[in-house]
mmCIF file of C-alpha atoms and ligand atoms in Angstrom:
data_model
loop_
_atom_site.group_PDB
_atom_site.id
_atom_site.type_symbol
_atom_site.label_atom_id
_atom_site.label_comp_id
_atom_site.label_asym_id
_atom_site.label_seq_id
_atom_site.Cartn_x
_atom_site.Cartn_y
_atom_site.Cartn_z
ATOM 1 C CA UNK I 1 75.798 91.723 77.747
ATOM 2 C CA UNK I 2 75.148 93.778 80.565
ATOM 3 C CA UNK I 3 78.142 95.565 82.178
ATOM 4 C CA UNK I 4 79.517 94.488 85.843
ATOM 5 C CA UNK I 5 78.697 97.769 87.341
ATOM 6 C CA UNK I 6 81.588 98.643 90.264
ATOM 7 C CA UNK I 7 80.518 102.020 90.416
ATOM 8 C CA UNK I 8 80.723 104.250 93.519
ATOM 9 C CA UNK I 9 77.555 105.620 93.369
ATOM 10 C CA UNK I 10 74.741 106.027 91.954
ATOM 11 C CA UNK I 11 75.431 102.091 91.756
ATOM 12 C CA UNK I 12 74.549 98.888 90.896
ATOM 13 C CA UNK I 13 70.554 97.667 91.194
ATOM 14 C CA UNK I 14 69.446 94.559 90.395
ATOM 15 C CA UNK I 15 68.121 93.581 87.161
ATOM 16 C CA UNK I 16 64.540 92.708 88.572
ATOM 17 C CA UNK I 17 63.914 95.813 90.346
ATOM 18 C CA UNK I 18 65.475 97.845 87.182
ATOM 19 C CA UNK I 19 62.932 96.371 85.050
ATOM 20 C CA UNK I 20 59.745 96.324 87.157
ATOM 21 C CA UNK I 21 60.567 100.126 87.245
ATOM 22 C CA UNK I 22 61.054 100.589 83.476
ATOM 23 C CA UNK I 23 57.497 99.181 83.377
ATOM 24 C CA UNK I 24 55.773 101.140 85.956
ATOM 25 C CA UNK I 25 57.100 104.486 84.115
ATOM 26 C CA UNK I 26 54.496 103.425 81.297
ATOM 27 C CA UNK I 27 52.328 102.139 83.258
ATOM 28 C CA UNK I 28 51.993 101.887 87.047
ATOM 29 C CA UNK I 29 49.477 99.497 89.016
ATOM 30 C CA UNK I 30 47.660 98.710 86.174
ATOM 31 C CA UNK I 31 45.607 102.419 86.229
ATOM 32 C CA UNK I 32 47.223 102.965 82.490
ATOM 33 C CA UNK I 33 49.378 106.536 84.187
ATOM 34 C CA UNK I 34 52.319 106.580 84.501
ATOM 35 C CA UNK I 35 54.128 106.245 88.479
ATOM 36 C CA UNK I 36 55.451 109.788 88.014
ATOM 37 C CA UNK I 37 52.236 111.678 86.389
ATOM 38 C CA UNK I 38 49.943 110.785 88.957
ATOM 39 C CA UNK I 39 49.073 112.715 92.328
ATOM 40 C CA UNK I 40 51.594 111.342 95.330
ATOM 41 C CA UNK I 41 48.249 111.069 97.319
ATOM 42 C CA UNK I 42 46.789 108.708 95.045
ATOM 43 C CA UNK I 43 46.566 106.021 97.246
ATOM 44 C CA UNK I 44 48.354 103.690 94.710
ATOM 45 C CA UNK I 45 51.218 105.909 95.164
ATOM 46 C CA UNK I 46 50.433 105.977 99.672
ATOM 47 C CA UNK I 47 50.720 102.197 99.192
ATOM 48 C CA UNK I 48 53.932 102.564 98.123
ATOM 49 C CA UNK I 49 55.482 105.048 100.386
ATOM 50 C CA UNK I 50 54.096 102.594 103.071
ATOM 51 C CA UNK I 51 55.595 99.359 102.118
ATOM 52 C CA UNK I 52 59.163 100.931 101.616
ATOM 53 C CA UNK I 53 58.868 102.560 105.407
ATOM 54 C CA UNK I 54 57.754 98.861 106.459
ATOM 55 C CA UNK I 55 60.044 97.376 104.359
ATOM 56 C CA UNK I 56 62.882 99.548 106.367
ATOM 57 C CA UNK I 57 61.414 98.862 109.721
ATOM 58 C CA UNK I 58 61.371 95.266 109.132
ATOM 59 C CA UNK I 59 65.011 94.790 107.569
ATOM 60 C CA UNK I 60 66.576 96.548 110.165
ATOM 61 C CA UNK I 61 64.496 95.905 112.885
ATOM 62 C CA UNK I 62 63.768 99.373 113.762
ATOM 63 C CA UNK I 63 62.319 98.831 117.595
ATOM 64 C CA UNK I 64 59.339 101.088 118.675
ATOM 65 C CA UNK I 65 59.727 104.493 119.424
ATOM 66 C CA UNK I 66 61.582 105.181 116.133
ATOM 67 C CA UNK I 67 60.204 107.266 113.085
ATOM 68 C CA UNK I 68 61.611 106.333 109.372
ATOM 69 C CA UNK I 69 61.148 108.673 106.961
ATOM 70 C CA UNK I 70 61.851 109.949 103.245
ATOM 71 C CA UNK I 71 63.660 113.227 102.600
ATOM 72 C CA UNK I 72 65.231 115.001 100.099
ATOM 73 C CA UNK I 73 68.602 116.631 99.523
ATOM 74 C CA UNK I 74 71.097 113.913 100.132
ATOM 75 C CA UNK I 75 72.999 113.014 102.776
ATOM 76 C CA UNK I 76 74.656 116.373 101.956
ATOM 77 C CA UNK I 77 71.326 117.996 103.596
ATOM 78 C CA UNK I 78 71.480 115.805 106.079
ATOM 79 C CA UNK I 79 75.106 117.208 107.049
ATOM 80 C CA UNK I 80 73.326 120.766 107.928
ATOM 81 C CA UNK I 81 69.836 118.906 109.390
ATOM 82 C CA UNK I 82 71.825 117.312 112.010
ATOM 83 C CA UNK I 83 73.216 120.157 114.117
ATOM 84 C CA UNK I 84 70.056 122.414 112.875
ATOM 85 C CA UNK I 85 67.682 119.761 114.770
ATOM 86 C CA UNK I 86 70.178 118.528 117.575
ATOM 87 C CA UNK I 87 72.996 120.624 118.235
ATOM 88 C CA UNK I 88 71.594 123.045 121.263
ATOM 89 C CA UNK I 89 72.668 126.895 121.535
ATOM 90 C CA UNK I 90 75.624 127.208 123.217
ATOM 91 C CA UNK I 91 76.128 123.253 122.935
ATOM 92 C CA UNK I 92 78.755 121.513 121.731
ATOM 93 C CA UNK I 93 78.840 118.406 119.352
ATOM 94 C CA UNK I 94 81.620 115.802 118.750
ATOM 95 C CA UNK I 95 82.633 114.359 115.310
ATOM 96 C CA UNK I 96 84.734 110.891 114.377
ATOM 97 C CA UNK I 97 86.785 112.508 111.171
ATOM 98 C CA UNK I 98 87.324 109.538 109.135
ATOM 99 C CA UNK I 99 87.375 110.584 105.378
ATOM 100 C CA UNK I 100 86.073 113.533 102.884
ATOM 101 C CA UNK I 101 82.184 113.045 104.011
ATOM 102 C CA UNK I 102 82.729 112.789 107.919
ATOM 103 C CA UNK I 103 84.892 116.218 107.102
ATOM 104 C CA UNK I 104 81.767 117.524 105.221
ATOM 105 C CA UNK I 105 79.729 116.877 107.968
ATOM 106 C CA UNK I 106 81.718 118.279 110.523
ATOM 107 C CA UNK I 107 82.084 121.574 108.733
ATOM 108 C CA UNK I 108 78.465 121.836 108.585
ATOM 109 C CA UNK I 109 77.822 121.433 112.466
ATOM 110 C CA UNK I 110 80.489 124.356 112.789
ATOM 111 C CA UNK I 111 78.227 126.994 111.046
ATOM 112 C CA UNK I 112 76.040 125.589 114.452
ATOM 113 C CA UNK I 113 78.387 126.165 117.507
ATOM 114 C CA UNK I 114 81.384 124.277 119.125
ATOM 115 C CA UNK I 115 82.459 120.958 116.851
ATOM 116 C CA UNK I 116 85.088 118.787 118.118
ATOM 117 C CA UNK I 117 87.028 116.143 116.339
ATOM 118 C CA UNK I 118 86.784 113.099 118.623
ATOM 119 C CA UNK I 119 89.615 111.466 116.828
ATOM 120 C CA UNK I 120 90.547 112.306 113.164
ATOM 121 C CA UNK I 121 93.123 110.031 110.323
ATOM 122 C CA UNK I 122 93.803 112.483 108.413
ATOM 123 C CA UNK I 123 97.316 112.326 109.074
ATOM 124 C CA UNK I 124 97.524 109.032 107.232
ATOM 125 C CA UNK I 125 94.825 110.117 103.998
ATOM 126 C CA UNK I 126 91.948 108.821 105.846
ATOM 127 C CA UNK I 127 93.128 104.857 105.129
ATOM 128 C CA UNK I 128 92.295 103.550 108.594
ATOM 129 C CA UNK I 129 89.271 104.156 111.472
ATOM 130 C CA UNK I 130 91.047 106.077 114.765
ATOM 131 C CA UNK I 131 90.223 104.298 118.197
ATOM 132 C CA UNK I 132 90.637 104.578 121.586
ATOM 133 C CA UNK I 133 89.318 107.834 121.497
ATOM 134 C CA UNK I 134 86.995 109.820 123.965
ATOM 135 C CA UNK I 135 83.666 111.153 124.121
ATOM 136 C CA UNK I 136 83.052 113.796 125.848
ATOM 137 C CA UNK I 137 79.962 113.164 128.150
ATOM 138 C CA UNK I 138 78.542 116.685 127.642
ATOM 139 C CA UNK I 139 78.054 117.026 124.364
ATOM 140 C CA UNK I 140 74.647 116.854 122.404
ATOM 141 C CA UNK I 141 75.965 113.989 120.057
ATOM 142 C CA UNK I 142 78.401 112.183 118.794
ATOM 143 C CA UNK I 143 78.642 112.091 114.643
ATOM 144 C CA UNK I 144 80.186 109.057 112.591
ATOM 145 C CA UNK I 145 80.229 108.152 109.261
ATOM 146 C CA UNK I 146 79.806 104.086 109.588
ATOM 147 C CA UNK I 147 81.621 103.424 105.664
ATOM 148 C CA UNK I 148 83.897 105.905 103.934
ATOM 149 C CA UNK I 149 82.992 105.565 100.688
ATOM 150 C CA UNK I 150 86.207 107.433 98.863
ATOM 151 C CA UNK I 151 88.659 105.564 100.605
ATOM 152 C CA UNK I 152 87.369 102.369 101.486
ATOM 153 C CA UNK I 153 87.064 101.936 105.324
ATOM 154 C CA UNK I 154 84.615 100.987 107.513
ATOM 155 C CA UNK I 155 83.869 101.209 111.343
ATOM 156 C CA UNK I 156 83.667 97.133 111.865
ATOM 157 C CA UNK I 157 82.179 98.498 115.835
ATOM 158 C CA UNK I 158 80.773 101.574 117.117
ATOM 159 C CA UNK I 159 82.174 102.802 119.938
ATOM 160 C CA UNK I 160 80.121 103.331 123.590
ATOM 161 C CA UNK I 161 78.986 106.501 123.469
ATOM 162 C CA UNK I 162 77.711 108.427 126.593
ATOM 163 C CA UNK I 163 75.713 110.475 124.271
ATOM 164 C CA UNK I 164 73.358 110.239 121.717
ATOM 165 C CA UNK I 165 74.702 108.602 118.249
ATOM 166 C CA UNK I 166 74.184 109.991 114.729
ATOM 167 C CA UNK I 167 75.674 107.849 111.406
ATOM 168 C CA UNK I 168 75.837 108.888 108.165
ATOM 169 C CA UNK I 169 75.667 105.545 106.957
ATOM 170 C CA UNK I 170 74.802 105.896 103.472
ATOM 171 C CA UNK I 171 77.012 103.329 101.674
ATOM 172 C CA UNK I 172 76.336 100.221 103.628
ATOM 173 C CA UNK I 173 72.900 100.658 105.038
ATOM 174 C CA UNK I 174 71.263 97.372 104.379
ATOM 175 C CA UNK I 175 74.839 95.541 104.018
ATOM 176 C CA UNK I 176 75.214 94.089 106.848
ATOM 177 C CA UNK I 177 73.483 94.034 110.214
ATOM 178 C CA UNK I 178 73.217 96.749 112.340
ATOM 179 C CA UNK I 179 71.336 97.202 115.840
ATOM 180 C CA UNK I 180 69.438 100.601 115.220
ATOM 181 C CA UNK I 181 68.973 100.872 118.784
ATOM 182 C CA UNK I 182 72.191 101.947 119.371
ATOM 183 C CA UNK I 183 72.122 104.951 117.440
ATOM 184 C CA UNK I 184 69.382 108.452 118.039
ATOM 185 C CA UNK I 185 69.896 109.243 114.327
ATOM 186 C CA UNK I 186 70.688 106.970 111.494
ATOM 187 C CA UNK I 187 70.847 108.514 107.723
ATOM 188 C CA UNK I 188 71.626 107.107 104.169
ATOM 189 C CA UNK I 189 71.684 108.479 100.797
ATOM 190 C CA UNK I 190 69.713 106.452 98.844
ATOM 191 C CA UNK I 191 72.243 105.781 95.587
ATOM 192 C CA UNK I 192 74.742 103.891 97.148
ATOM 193 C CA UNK I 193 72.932 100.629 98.200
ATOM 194 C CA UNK I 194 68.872 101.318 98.628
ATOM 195 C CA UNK I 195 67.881 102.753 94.876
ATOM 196 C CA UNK I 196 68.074 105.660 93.234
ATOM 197 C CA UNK I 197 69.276 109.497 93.552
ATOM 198 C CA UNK I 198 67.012 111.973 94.727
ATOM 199 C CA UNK I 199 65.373 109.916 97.648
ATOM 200 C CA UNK I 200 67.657 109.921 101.645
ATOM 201 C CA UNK I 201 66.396 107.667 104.452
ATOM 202 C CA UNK I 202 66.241 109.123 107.634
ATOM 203 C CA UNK I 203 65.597 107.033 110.864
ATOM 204 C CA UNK I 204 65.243 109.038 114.147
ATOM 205 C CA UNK I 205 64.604 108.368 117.435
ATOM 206 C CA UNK I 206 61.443 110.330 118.246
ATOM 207 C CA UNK I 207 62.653 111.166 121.872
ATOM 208 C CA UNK I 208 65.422 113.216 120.640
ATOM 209 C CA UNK I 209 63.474 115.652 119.074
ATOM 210 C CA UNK I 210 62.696 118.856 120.050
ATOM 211 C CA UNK I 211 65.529 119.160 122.278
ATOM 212 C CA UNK I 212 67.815 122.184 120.292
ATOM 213 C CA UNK I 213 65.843 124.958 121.411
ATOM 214 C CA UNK I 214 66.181 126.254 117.961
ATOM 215 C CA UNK I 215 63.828 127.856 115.334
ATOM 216 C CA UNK I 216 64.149 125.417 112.219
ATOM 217 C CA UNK I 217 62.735 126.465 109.115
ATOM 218 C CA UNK I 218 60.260 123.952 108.148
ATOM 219 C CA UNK I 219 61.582 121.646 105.523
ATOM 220 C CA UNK I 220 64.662 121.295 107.515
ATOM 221 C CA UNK I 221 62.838 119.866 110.396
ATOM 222 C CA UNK I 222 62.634 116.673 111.152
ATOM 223 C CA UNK I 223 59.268 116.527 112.500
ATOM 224 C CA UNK I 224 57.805 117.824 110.005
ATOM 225 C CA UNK I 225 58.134 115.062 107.365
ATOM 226 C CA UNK I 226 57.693 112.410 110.614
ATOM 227 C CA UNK I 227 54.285 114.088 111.463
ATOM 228 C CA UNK I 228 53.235 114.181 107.309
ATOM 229 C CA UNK I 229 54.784 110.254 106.976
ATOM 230 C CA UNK I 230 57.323 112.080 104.342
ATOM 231 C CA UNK I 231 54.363 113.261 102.308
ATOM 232 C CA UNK I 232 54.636 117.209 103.722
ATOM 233 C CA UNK I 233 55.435 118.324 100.040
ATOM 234 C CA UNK I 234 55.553 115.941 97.092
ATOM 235 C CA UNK I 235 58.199 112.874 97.754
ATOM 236 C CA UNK I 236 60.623 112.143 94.999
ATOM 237 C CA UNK I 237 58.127 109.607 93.791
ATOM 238 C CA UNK I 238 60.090 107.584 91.554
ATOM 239 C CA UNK I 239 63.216 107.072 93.781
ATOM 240 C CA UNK I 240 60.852 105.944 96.812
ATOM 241 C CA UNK I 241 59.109 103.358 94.479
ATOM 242 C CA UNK I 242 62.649 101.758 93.357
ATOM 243 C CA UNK I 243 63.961 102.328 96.708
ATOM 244 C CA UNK I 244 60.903 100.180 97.692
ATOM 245 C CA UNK I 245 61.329 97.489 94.929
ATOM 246 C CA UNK I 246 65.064 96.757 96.262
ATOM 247 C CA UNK I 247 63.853 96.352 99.667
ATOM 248 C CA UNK I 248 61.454 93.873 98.509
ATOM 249 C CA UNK I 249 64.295 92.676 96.478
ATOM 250 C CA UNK I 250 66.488 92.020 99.236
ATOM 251 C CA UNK I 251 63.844 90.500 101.193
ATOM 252 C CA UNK I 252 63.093 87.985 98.692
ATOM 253 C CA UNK I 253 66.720 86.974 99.001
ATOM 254 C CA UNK I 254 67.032 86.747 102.623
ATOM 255 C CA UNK I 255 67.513 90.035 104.250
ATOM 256 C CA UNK I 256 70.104 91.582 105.632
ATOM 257 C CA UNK I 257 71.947 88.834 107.386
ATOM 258 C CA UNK I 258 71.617 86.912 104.504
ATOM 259 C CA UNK I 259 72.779 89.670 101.871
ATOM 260 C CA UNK I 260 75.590 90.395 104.576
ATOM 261 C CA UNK I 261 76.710 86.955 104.262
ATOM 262 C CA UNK I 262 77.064 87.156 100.624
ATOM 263 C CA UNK I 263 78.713 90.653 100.624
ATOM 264 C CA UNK I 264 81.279 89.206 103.031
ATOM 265 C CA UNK I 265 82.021 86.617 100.455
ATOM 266 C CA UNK I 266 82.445 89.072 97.655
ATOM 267 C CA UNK I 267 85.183 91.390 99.652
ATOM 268 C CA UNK I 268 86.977 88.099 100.957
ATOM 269 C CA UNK I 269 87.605 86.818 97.335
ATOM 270 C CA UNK I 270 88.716 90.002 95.937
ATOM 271 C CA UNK I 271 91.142 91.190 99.342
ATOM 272 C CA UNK I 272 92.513 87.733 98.867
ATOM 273 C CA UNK I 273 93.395 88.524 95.490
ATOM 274 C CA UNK I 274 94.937 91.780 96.648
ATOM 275 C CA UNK I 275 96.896 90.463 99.360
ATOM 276 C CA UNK I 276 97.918 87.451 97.061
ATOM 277 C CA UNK I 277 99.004 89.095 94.168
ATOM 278 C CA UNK I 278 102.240 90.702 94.169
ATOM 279 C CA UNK I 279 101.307 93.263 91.558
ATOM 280 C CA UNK I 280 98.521 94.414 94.187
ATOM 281 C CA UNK I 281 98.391 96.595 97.512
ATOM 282 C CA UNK I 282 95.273 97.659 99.657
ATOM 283 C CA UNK I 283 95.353 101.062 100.542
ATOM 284 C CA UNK I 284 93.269 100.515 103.829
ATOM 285 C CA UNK I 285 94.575 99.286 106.790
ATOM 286 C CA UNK I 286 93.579 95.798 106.721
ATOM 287 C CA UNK I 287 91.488 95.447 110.054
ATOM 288 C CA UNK I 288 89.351 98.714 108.785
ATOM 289 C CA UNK I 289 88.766 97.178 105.052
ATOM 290 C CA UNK I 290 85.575 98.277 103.776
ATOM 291 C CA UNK I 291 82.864 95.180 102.526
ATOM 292 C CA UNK I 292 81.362 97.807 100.271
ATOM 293 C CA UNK I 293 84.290 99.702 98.378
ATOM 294 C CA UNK I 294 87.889 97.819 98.362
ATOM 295 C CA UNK I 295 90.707 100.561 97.156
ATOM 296 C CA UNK I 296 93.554 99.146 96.182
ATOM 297 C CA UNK I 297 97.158 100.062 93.758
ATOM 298 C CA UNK I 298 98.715 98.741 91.388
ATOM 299 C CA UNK I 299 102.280 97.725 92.930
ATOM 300 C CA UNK I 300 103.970 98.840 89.570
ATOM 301 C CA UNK I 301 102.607 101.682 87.751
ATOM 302 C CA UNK I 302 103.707 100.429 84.277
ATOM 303 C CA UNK I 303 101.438 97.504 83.796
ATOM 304 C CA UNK I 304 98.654 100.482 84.626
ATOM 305 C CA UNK I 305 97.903 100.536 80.516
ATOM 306 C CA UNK I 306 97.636 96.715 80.634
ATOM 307 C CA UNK I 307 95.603 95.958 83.170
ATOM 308 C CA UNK I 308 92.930 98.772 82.098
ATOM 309 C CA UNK I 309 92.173 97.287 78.823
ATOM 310 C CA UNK I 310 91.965 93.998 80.269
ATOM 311 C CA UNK I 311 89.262 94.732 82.772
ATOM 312 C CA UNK I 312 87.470 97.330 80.023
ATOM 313 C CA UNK I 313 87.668 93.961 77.633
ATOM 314 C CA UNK I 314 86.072 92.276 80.347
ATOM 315 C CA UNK I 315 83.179 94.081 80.512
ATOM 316 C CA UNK I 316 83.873 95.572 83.627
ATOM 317 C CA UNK I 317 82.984 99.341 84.542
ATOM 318 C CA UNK I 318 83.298 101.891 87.411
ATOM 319 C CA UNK I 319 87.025 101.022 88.715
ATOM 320 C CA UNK I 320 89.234 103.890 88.650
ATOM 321 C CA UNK I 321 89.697 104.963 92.292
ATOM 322 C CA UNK I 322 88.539 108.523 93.527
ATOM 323 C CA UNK I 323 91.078 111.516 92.906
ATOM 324 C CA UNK I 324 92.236 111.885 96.298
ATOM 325 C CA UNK I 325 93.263 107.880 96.610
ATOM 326 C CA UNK I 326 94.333 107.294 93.112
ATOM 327 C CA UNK I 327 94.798 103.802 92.362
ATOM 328 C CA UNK I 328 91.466 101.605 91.717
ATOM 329 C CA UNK I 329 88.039 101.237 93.801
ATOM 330 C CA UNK I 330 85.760 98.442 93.099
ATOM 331 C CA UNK I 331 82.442 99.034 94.786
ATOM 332 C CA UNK I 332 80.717 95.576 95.679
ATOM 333 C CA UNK I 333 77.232 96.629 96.816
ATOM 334 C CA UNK I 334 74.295 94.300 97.494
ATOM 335 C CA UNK I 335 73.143 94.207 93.825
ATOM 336 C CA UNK I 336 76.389 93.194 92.540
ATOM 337 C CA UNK I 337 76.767 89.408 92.187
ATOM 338 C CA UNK I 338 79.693 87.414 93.083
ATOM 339 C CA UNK I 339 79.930 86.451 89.708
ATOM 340 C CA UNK I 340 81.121 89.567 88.581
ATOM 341 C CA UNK I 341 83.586 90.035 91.695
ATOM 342 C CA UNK I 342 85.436 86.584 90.087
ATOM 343 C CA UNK I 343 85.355 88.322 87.059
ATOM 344 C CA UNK I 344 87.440 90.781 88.432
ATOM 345 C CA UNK I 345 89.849 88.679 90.060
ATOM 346 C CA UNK I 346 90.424 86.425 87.215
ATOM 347 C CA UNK I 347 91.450 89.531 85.676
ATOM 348 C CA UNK I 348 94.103 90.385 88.124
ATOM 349 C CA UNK I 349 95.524 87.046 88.611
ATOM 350 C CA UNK I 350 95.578 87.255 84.355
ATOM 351 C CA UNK I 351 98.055 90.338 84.538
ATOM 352 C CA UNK I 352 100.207 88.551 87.215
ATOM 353 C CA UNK I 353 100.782 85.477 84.912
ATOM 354 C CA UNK I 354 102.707 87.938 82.093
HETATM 355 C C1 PLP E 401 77.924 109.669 98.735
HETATM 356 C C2 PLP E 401 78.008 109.945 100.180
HETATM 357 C C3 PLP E 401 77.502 111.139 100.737
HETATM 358 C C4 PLP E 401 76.907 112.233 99.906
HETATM 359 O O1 PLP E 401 75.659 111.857 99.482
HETATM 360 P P1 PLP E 401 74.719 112.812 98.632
HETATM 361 O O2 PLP E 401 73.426 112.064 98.676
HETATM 362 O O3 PLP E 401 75.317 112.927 97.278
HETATM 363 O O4 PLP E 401 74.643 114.133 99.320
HETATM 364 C C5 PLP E 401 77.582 111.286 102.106
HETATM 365 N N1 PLP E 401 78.119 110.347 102.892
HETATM 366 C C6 PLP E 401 78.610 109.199 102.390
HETATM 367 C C7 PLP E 401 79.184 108.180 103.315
HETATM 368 C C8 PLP E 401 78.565 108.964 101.022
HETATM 369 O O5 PLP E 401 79.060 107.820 100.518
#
């Protein structure tokens, strides 16, 4: 029996996709090659690196005027790109510090020039999203990270900006609806909810390029890989194509607003559990709970022993909470089925009977 996979990333995909790619390994589109020994211009291979940027534009509804493109490096690279590309000399740029990644991306933008911290919640380990904060109006953008993936919050509204917004929104792009408008620069990781490793989705507004009035080395540009549709130097083939086979995926089943639907399902029947069970605490603030990765602690540490071999007997993987939370962390990304979510709370309500 297959696992349920709670992992934090690289995560969950769905069975389908998982398999079509086993079989295009051996073989891919029927040419008897394998997907990753043949030429990324092949135009078996441009087919694909076409439907997945379609398959973006049309999930999200990316409006005109936008570019979507494959990169490398993670949304770690993505962390330095930013302020590289957008932060001007002698500008200033303005980050919402909301968790370890928002911090990592703030650090980066201060090897740049000035970084503010909008708003920061730090004082209280990251477990709620600040508000009420300003922006200041003359800074070159505004940098949030939409899901905090470590400590399981999310930003359930963006705030008006009066400059150009960038996200990091690598663990819940494609979870729920999002207007893409709104934002210059949206970015994403692929392993936490589009496919695998090695691939990051970058969407940009093509008016806000060329604006820094710096000299970017090539690859870190973002026009570059806009102006080569991500084919500048050879793509990380095989995480495009499964990237591309879980958008189709998630089309099949709906979209977004129907996967969102779903997803809100899945973190309702599991923070019910939480809030109902006395051996159970959150460790978000409740209004800020993340839909993709609930944290939550064991109200007495001595049924800790217990309740990890029942959930390991249960077939259930990928719960122990990151370091710097402690407790437990039970990622619920599209792939994961609600199935396996009831699994988990029939576990929990299990330990609070004895
Ligand atoms: C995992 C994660 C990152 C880091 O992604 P890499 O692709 O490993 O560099 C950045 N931001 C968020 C929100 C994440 O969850």
């Amino acid at each position: 029996m297959k696992k349920h996979n709670f992992s934090a990333g690289p995560c969950i995909l769905p069975q389908p996709v998982l398999q079509q790619a086993a079989a295009a390994v051996t073989n891919f589109d029927n040419l008897d090659l394998s997907l990753i020994e043949i030429s990324h211009r092949d135009k078996s291979f441009v087919a694909v690196m076409d439907e997945a940027v379609a398959l973006v534009k049309e999930l999200l509804n990316v409006p005109a005027g936008y570019s979507v493109v494959f990169l490398q490096g993670g949304a770690s690279l993505q962390f330095c790109m930013v302020p590289f590309n957008f932060l001007k000399e002698g500008g200033k740029s303005v980050y919402l510090e909301t968790g370890t990644w928002a911090t990592n991306a703030r650090k980066e933008s201060e090897l740049f020039g000035e970084t503010i911290i909008a708003a920061s919640s730090e004082d209280k380990n990251f477990s709620y999203i600040p508000k009420g904060y300003e922006i200041p109006a003359d800074a070159d953008y505004f940098h949030c990270t939409s899901n905090n993936t470590i400590f399981g919050t999310q930003m359930k509204a963006f705030p008006k900006s009066p400059v150009p917004v960038i996200c990091d929104m690598s663990s819940d792009i494609f979870s729920r609806t999002i207007n893409v408008a709104d934002f210059d620069v949206i970015y994403a990781g692929a392993q936490k909810n589009m496919g695998p490793a090695g691939a990051t989705l970058a969407i940009v507004k093509d008016s806000f390029l060329n604006n820094s009035g710096r000299k970017i080395p090539t690859m870190l540009n973002y026009e570059t890989h806009i102006k080569k549709e991500s084919m500048f130097n050879t793509p990380p083939v095989f995480a495009v194509y499964v990237s591309m086979l879980n958008l189709r995926w998630l089309k099949e089943n709906g979209g977004v607003a129907a996967i969102e639907k779903v997803n809100q399902a899945k973190a309702d029947l599991l923070y019910n559990e939480i809030d109902r069970n006395p051996l159970f605490k959150g460790s978000a603030a409740v209004e800020d709970r993340s839909n993709m990765n609930p944290t939550f602690l064991l109200t007495d540490e001595s049924k800790k022993e217990k309740f990890d071999a029942m959930w390991k007997a249960a077939g259930i993987s990928g719960i122990n909470g990151h370091r710097s939370v402690g407790g437990y962390r039970a990622s619920i990304y599209n792939a994961l089925p609600l199935s396996s979510v009831q699994v988990l709370v029939d576990v929990m309500k299990e330990l609070g009977k004895g």
